[in-house]
Short mmCIF file of C-alpha atoms and ligand atoms in Angstrom, two decimals:
data_model
loop_
_atom_site.label_atom_id
_atom_site.label_comp_id
_atom_site.label_asym_id
_atom_site.label_seq_id
_atom_site.Cartn_x
_atom_site.Cartn_y
_atom_site.Cartn_z
CA MET A 1 51.73 17.17 55.85
CA VAL A 2 49.60 16.76 52.81
CA PRO A 3 50.93 14.52 49.65
CA SER A 4 51.91 16.17 47.07
CA PRO A 5 48.93 15.23 45.03
CA LEU A 6 51.83 16.46 41.92
CA ALA A 7 53.95 14.08 42.48
CA MET A 8 51.26 11.03 41.75
CA ALA A 9 48.99 12.85 38.50
CA PRO A 10 49.60 11.60 35.66
CA TRP A 11 51.85 14.60 33.91
CA LEU A 12 49.82 16.02 31.51
CA GLU A 13 51.06 17.88 28.12
CA LEU A 14 48.98 21.72 27.06
CA PRO A 15 46.57 20.29 25.04
CA TYR A 16 46.52 24.48 24.18
CA ASP A 17 49.45 26.09 22.44
CA ILE A 18 51.01 29.27 24.33
CA GLN A 19 51.92 32.16 21.89
CA ASN A 20 53.49 35.71 21.84
CA VAL A 21 51.39 38.86 20.07
CA THR A 22 52.55 41.37 18.16
CA PRO A 23 54.41 43.84 18.66
CA GLU A 24 52.38 46.40 18.60
CA GLU A 25 49.60 44.51 20.22
CA ASP A 26 51.81 44.25 22.84
CA LYS A 27 52.51 47.70 22.66
CA ALA A 28 48.31 48.44 23.60
CA ILE A 29 48.55 46.12 26.18
CA LYS A 30 51.70 47.97 27.57
CA LYS A 31 50.24 51.39 27.66
CA CYS A 32 47.36 50.32 29.57
CA LEU A 33 49.81 48.32 31.70
CA LEU A 34 52.88 49.15 33.52
CA GLY A 35 55.90 46.69 34.83
CA TYR A 36 56.34 44.00 32.94
CA THR A 37 59.19 43.21 30.63
CA LYS A 38 57.93 39.55 28.92
CA THR A 39 55.79 39.91 25.78
CA PHE A 40 52.50 39.29 26.67
CA VAL A 41 51.38 35.74 25.20
CA LYS A 42 47.96 34.34 24.46
CA CYS A 43 46.92 30.71 25.24
CA GLY A 44 44.75 28.62 22.87
CA LYS A 45 42.23 28.73 20.15
CA LYS A 46 40.87 31.00 22.07
CA GLY A 47 44.01 32.90 22.78
CA TYR A 48 43.58 34.59 26.73
CA VAL A 49 46.13 37.00 26.82
CA MET A 50 48.04 36.68 30.29
CA PRO A 51 51.87 38.60 30.89
CA GLY A 52 54.52 36.54 29.67
CA ALA A 53 54.95 35.20 33.29
CA PHE A 54 52.47 33.04 33.14
CA ARG A 55 54.45 30.00 30.06
CA LYS A 56 56.55 29.65 33.39
CA HIS A 57 53.36 28.13 35.06
CA ALA A 58 51.11 27.33 32.91
CA GLU A 59 51.88 24.20 32.90
CA ALA A 60 52.10 23.13 37.03
CA ILE A 61 48.36 24.56 36.79
CA TYR A 62 46.91 23.01 33.85
CA ASN A 63 48.53 19.84 36.54
CA MET A 64 47.07 20.37 39.25
CA ARG A 65 45.67 17.86 41.71
CA VAL A 66 41.04 18.93 42.49
CA ARG A 67 40.28 17.26 45.67
CA PRO A 68 36.14 16.89 45.93
CA ASP A 69 36.10 18.81 48.03
CA ASP A 70 37.15 21.80 46.71
CA ILE A 71 35.12 24.70 45.62
CA TRP A 72 36.16 27.15 42.94
CA VAL A 73 35.14 30.73 42.11
CA ILE A 74 36.10 31.06 38.98
CA THR A 75 35.10 34.16 37.62
CA PHE A 76 36.51 37.13 34.51
CA PRO A 77 38.57 40.15 36.50
CA ARG A 78 36.18 42.64 38.17
CA SER A 79 32.82 40.63 37.40
CA GLY A 80 31.01 39.75 41.50
CA THR A 81 34.32 37.59 42.55
CA THR A 82 35.06 38.78 45.63
CA TRP A 83 31.50 39.59 46.81
CA THR A 84 30.73 35.88 45.74
CA GLN A 85 34.43 34.49 47.86
CA GLU A 86 33.26 35.88 50.47
CA MET A 87 29.31 34.62 50.44
CA VAL A 88 30.96 30.48 49.63
CA TRP A 89 33.74 31.55 52.50
CA LEU A 90 31.19 32.23 54.52
CA ILE A 91 28.25 29.21 53.51
CA GLU A 92 30.76 26.29 54.04
CA ASN A 93 32.04 27.60 57.40
CA ASP A 94 28.38 27.98 59.13
CA LEU A 95 27.98 32.08 59.38
CA ASP A 96 31.30 32.11 60.82
CA PHE A 97 31.12 36.43 60.85
CA LYS A 98 33.94 37.07 63.49
CA ALA A 99 36.16 34.45 62.10
CA ALA A 100 36.10 35.64 58.09
CA LYS A 101 37.55 39.04 60.34
CA LYS A 102 40.15 37.67 61.48
CA GLN A 103 41.46 36.53 58.27
CA PRO A 104 41.59 38.53 54.38
CA LEU A 105 39.88 37.01 52.08
CA PHE A 106 42.70 36.80 49.73
CA ASP A 107 44.00 33.92 52.56
CA ARG A 108 41.08 32.81 53.02
CA PHE A 109 40.36 31.49 49.72
CA PRO A 110 43.48 32.48 47.25
CA MET A 111 43.89 32.49 44.01
CA LEU A 112 46.22 30.27 41.05
CA GLU A 113 47.48 31.96 39.95
CA THR A 114 48.70 35.73 41.40
CA THR A 115 51.97 34.43 41.47
CA SER A 116 52.18 35.25 36.91
CA GLN A 117 50.14 38.61 36.93
CA ILE A 118 52.66 40.33 38.96
CA PRO A 119 54.08 42.90 36.20
CA GLU A 120 58.35 41.92 36.50
CA VAL A 121 59.41 45.04 37.91
CA ALA A 122 57.28 45.58 40.71
CA PHE A 123 58.00 41.46 41.56
CA GLU A 124 62.16 41.21 42.71
CA LEU A 125 60.50 45.31 44.64
CA ILE A 126 58.14 43.25 46.45
CA LYS A 127 60.37 40.08 47.06
CA ALA A 128 62.39 43.15 48.90
CA ASN A 129 60.21 44.55 50.69
CA PHE A 130 60.60 47.66 48.57
CA MET A 131 56.47 47.90 47.44
CA ASN A 132 53.69 49.15 49.33
CA LEU A 133 51.77 47.29 47.25
CA GLY A 134 53.10 43.91 48.97
CA TYR A 135 50.39 43.79 51.93
CA PHE A 136 47.94 43.76 47.91
CA GLN A 137 46.22 40.34 47.74
CA GLY A 138 48.37 37.92 49.23
CA LEU A 139 50.62 39.54 46.26
CA ASN A 140 53.95 39.54 49.17
CA LEU A 141 53.62 35.97 49.43
CA ALA A 142 53.01 35.00 46.55
CA VAL A 143 56.24 36.73 44.95
CA LYS A 144 58.22 33.80 47.08
CA VAL A 145 56.27 30.95 46.18
CA PRO A 146 54.52 31.03 43.61
CA SER A 147 50.72 30.66 43.85
CA TRP A 148 49.32 27.75 42.18
CA LYS A 149 51.86 26.16 44.72
CA THR A 150 51.16 27.40 47.89
CA ILE A 151 47.45 26.09 47.07
CA ASP A 152 47.93 22.50 45.59
CA GLU A 153 49.44 21.90 49.12
CA ALA A 154 46.97 24.03 51.15
CA PRO A 155 45.10 21.48 53.25
CA SER A 156 42.01 20.68 52.81
CA PRO A 157 38.85 21.48 51.97
CA ARG A 158 40.45 24.77 50.22
CA PHE A 159 38.76 27.55 48.66
CA ILE A 160 39.81 28.84 45.09
CA LYS A 161 40.07 31.63 43.25
CA THR A 162 40.53 31.87 39.64
CA HIS A 163 40.26 33.84 36.19
CA LEU A 164 41.39 31.88 33.61
CA PRO A 165 38.73 30.38 32.00
CA LEU A 166 37.89 26.92 32.65
CA SER A 167 40.42 25.78 28.93
CA LEU A 168 43.08 26.38 30.86
CA LEU A 169 42.23 25.23 34.00
CA PRO A 170 42.86 21.34 34.79
CA PRO A 171 40.27 19.13 32.91
CA SER A 172 39.12 16.99 35.81
CA LEU A 173 37.96 20.17 37.52
CA LEU A 174 34.25 20.14 37.46
CA ASN A 175 33.71 16.36 37.60
CA THR A 176 35.69 16.46 40.77
CA ALA A 177 34.86 19.10 42.52
CA LYS A 178 31.89 22.60 42.45
CA VAL A 179 32.51 25.48 40.70
CA ILE A 180 30.77 28.12 41.24
CA TYR A 181 31.29 31.26 38.22
CA VAL A 182 30.07 34.84 37.68
CA ALA A 183 29.33 37.20 34.43
CA ARG A 184 29.03 40.60 34.83
CA ASP A 185 27.83 43.09 31.62
CA PRO A 186 31.59 43.37 30.04
CA ARG A 187 30.30 47.75 29.44
CA ASP A 188 30.63 47.91 33.33
CA VAL A 189 34.01 45.08 33.58
CA ALA A 190 35.09 47.10 31.62
CA VAL A 191 35.34 49.95 33.70
CA SER A 192 35.83 48.30 37.03
CA TYR A 193 39.14 47.08 35.57
CA TYR A 194 39.61 50.62 34.84
CA TYR A 195 39.55 52.03 37.99
CA LEU A 196 41.41 48.15 39.99
CA HIS A 197 44.29 49.22 37.31
CA LYS A 198 44.27 53.23 38.67
CA MET A 199 43.60 52.08 42.37
CA VAL A 200 46.82 49.25 42.23
CA SER A 201 48.82 52.47 41.28
CA LYS A 202 48.89 55.91 39.91
CA THR A 203 52.20 54.21 38.46
CA LEU A 204 51.09 51.46 36.68
CA MET A 205 48.45 53.03 35.22
CA ARG A 206 49.31 55.43 32.39
CA SER A 207 46.55 55.04 29.99
CA THR A 208 43.41 56.39 29.78
CA PHE A 209 39.55 55.42 29.86
CA THR A 210 40.08 55.04 25.89
CA HIS A 211 43.11 54.02 25.21
CA PHE A 212 41.78 51.70 28.31
CA TRP A 213 38.34 50.59 26.88
CA ASP A 214 40.33 49.84 23.40
CA ALA A 215 42.26 47.25 24.72
CA PHE A 216 39.57 45.53 26.64
CA ARG A 217 37.41 45.87 23.13
CA ARG A 218 40.08 44.80 20.91
CA ASP A 219 40.44 41.87 24.04
CA LEU A 220 43.62 42.27 24.48
CA LEU A 221 44.05 42.35 28.43
CA PRO A 222 44.80 39.62 31.15
CA TRP A 223 42.36 37.06 30.69
CA THR A 224 40.55 38.65 27.85
CA PRO A 225 38.37 37.70 24.95
CA ILE A 226 35.82 38.23 28.37
CA ILE A 227 32.37 36.44 26.32
CA GLU A 228 34.45 33.15 25.22
CA HIS A 229 36.31 33.08 29.04
CA THR A 230 32.23 33.26 29.83
CA ASN A 231 30.74 31.51 27.35
CA GLU A 232 33.06 28.72 28.19
CA ALA A 233 31.43 27.93 31.45
CA TRP A 234 27.68 29.27 30.21
CA GLU A 235 27.97 25.90 27.71
CA LEU A 236 28.38 24.07 30.72
CA ARG A 237 26.10 25.48 33.35
CA HIS A 238 23.88 22.77 33.63
CA LYS A 239 26.63 20.32 34.65
CA GLU A 240 25.82 19.08 38.07
CA ASN A 241 29.23 21.36 39.76
CA MET A 242 28.68 24.36 38.03
CA HIS A 243 26.61 27.29 39.83
CA PHE A 244 25.69 30.33 36.83
CA LEU A 245 25.55 32.96 38.53
CA PHE A 246 25.29 37.00 37.15
CA TYR A 247 26.65 39.99 38.84
CA GLU A 248 23.43 41.96 38.25
CA ASP A 249 21.28 39.10 39.98
CA MET A 250 23.38 39.43 42.89
CA ILE A 251 22.74 43.21 42.66
CA LYS A 252 18.60 42.37 41.53
CA ASP A 253 17.87 39.88 45.03
CA LEU A 254 20.50 38.87 47.10
CA PRO A 255 18.40 36.32 49.21
CA LYS A 256 17.91 34.59 46.75
CA VAL A 257 21.07 34.10 44.97
CA ILE A 258 22.05 33.14 48.69
CA ARG A 259 20.13 30.40 49.01
CA GLY A 260 21.25 28.71 45.25
CA VAL A 261 24.05 29.29 46.54
CA SER A 262 23.52 27.41 49.60
CA LYS A 263 21.05 24.97 47.72
CA PHE A 264 23.54 24.05 45.95
CA LEU A 265 26.18 23.66 48.91
CA ASP A 266 24.51 21.45 50.79
CA ARG A 267 23.64 23.18 53.40
CA GLU A 268 20.49 25.15 54.94
CA TYR A 269 19.71 28.15 56.37
CA SER A 270 17.04 30.10 57.56
CA GLU A 271 15.68 32.89 56.73
CA GLU A 272 17.23 35.03 59.21
CA GLN A 273 20.70 33.26 59.36
CA VAL A 274 20.40 34.28 54.52
CA GLY A 275 19.10 37.63 56.25
CA GLN A 276 21.47 38.20 58.26
CA LEU A 277 24.17 36.62 55.76
CA ALA A 278 22.61 39.48 53.09
CA ASP A 279 23.88 42.28 54.95
CA HIS A 280 27.36 41.38 55.43
CA LEU A 281 27.40 41.12 51.78
CA SER A 282 25.81 44.56 51.71
CA PHE A 283 28.22 47.22 49.57
CA LYS A 284 27.92 49.88 52.49
CA SER A 285 29.51 47.09 55.39
CA PHE A 286 32.02 45.24 52.82
CA GLN A 287 33.56 48.37 51.55
CA LYS A 288 34.08 48.84 55.67
CA ASN A 289 35.57 45.32 55.84
CA LYS A 290 38.88 45.38 55.84
CA THR A 291 39.03 41.82 55.10
CA VAL A 292 37.92 42.04 52.00
CA ASN A 293 38.27 45.89 51.19
CA ASN A 294 42.04 45.74 52.28
CA SER A 295 43.29 48.10 48.81
CA ALA A 296 42.81 51.24 48.23
CA ASN A 297 45.23 53.46 45.81
CA GLU A 298 47.51 56.28 47.78
CA ASN A 299 44.45 58.53 48.86
CA GLY A 300 42.01 56.35 49.48
CA GLU A 301 39.75 57.76 46.68
CA ILE A 302 39.20 54.96 44.90
CA GLN A 303 38.74 51.40 46.79
CA PHE A 304 38.81 48.19 45.50
CA ILE A 305 34.95 47.36 46.84
CA ARG A 306 34.25 50.76 44.64
CA LYS A 307 31.05 51.69 43.58
CA GLY A 308 28.83 48.11 43.33
CA GLU A 309 25.71 49.19 40.65
CA ALA A 310 24.72 47.06 37.79
CA GLY A 311 25.01 49.87 34.44
CA GLY A 312 27.36 52.53 36.14
CA TRP A 313 28.41 52.32 32.00
CA ARG A 314 26.62 54.24 30.87
CA THR A 315 28.63 56.96 32.94
CA HIS A 316 32.32 56.36 31.88
CA PHE A 317 30.76 56.22 27.51
CA ASP A 318 30.48 58.59 25.00
CA ALA A 319 28.30 58.33 22.14
CA LYS A 320 30.93 57.46 19.56
CA MET A 321 32.32 54.01 22.76
CA VAL A 322 28.49 53.28 23.02
CA VAL A 323 28.28 52.07 19.41
CA GLN A 324 31.15 50.88 19.55
CA ALA A 325 30.25 48.65 22.62
CA ASP A 326 27.18 47.71 21.20
CA GLU A 327 29.27 46.82 17.97
CA PHE A 328 31.80 44.32 19.79
CA LEU A 329 28.79 43.04 21.95
CA SER A 330 26.60 42.31 18.92
CA LYS A 331 29.57 40.98 16.25
CA LYS A 332 30.04 38.27 19.59
CA LEU A 333 27.01 36.95 21.13
CA LYS A 334 25.71 36.30 17.25
CA GLY A 335 25.01 32.71 17.37
CA LEU A 336 25.78 32.04 20.80
CA SER A 337 23.65 30.82 23.33
CA LEU A 338 25.26 33.26 26.28
CA LYS A 339 22.38 35.84 27.98
CA TYR A 340 23.52 38.51 29.79
CA PRO A 341 20.60 39.20 31.66
CA SER A 342 20.93 43.10 31.58
CA LEU A 343 21.31 42.89 27.69
CA CYS A 344 17.62 41.30 27.77
CA ASN A 345 14.75 43.48 27.08
CA THR A 346 11.14 41.77 28.85
CA ASP A 347 10.39 38.83 26.47
CA GLY A 348 14.07 37.90 26.87
CA GLU A 349 15.44 38.73 23.64
CA THR A 350 18.71 40.71 23.60
CA THR A 351 19.39 44.33 23.34
CA TYR A 352 22.05 46.49 24.11
CA LEU A 353 21.54 50.03 24.15
P1 LIG B 1 32.88 48.80 40.83
O1 LIG B 1 34.18 48.87 40.21
O2 LIG B 1 32.00 49.16 39.53
O3 LIG B 1 32.27 49.04 41.53
P2 LIG B 1 36.10 41.90 41.53
O4 LIG B 1 35.49 41.01 43.37
O5 LIG B 1 35.41 40.38 40.67
O6 LIG B 1 36.68 42.28 42.35
O7 LIG B 1 34.98 42.61 41.64
C1 LIG B 1 34.70 43.36 41.80
C2 LIG B 1 33.54 44.75 41.82
O8 LIG B 1 32.33 43.66 42.88
C3 LIG B 1 33.92 46.46 41.59
O9 LIG B 1 32.25 46.58 41.18
C4 LIG B 1 33.12 45.53 43.22
O10 LIG B 1 32.78 47.72 43.39
C5 LIG B 1 31.69 45.18 42.76
N1 LIG B 1 31.14 44.72 44.17
C6 LIG B 1 31.50 43.99 45.12
N2 LIG B 1 31.45 43.21 46.35
C7 LIG B 1 29.62 44.05 45.97
C8 LIG B 1 28.93 43.98 47.01
N3 LIG B 1 29.23 43.56 48.16
N4 LIG B 1 27.99 45.05 45.97
C9 LIG B 1 28.40 44.78 45.45
N5 LIG B 1 29.12 45.02 44.38
C10 LIG B 1 30.34 44.89 44.78
#
């Protein structure tokens, strides 16, 4: 039995406030996301958006006892989280491909805040086994026990996924455990995020990409604002326990990224092993792998592991959206040292279009 770390740790009050979004903002969010009855909230000065249910879990999450042998993967949604999780899990588990194929990734590497993300309307239905969504990303368990609690009570070593930004996570995190942060071009994230919602269920998605993009660039979708989210980690990228990655670099040279992550985790692998892992993680093999790609929509058209490319936003953005994206990025990145590889020219200067 693992002693409850919560019982031993001094309880910290939240250093940030949680406010309801305005009625107009709530309407804009709910135009994109169905099934939420509570008002969405914004957390802290940066205004991270979360479903209203997050109020109930925020303090427990902030107070989670981090363990030195934890490994956390932190991302904004649709930035290559699953890809990175599988890589990290295998690197830490002696490339045990057999074991990885036996157990879904969401079990091996659970997500911290799953419970608060489930739309209120779906919650009771999943609990009653009424919705076929229960199999998706461990929702079945998350409606019964808060996802942070399951993780809190899990034996070591723990692998923890979260989309929460660092400022909403336990303050001891970076001084205690290893953290890998993955960032991706926000335009590709927006497209991928849209398809995720479309995939989960047609009935939960009534927005067009235009509505979705409007909410995204207004920083109204869950876990936004994306640039602030990424910048928090970017600013701490030189810390000993932080390894900062870009999705685009994984696309460009996966073996190099595998070598870097292995070094960060103090693991040594031969070039042959690195090659085996890269094969396992290749898009083709990943899409066929049921333990990571366990969720398609009803007719199987949209997959969780969907396209796997950098720059796909170009085929989804019309001319107006291209300009809007340019404005959004230039405004948000102004004054920051954060540089997305896909936004840099060969001299390393940030350009957009
Ligand atoms: P697309 O929808 O653009 O294809 P997350 O795991 O954070 O939800 O990220 C999902 C995104 O990562 C999806 O992007 C998915 O296809 C992509 N992805 C997952 N595995 C991948 C792989 N092996 N190679 C390339 N991209 C991958």
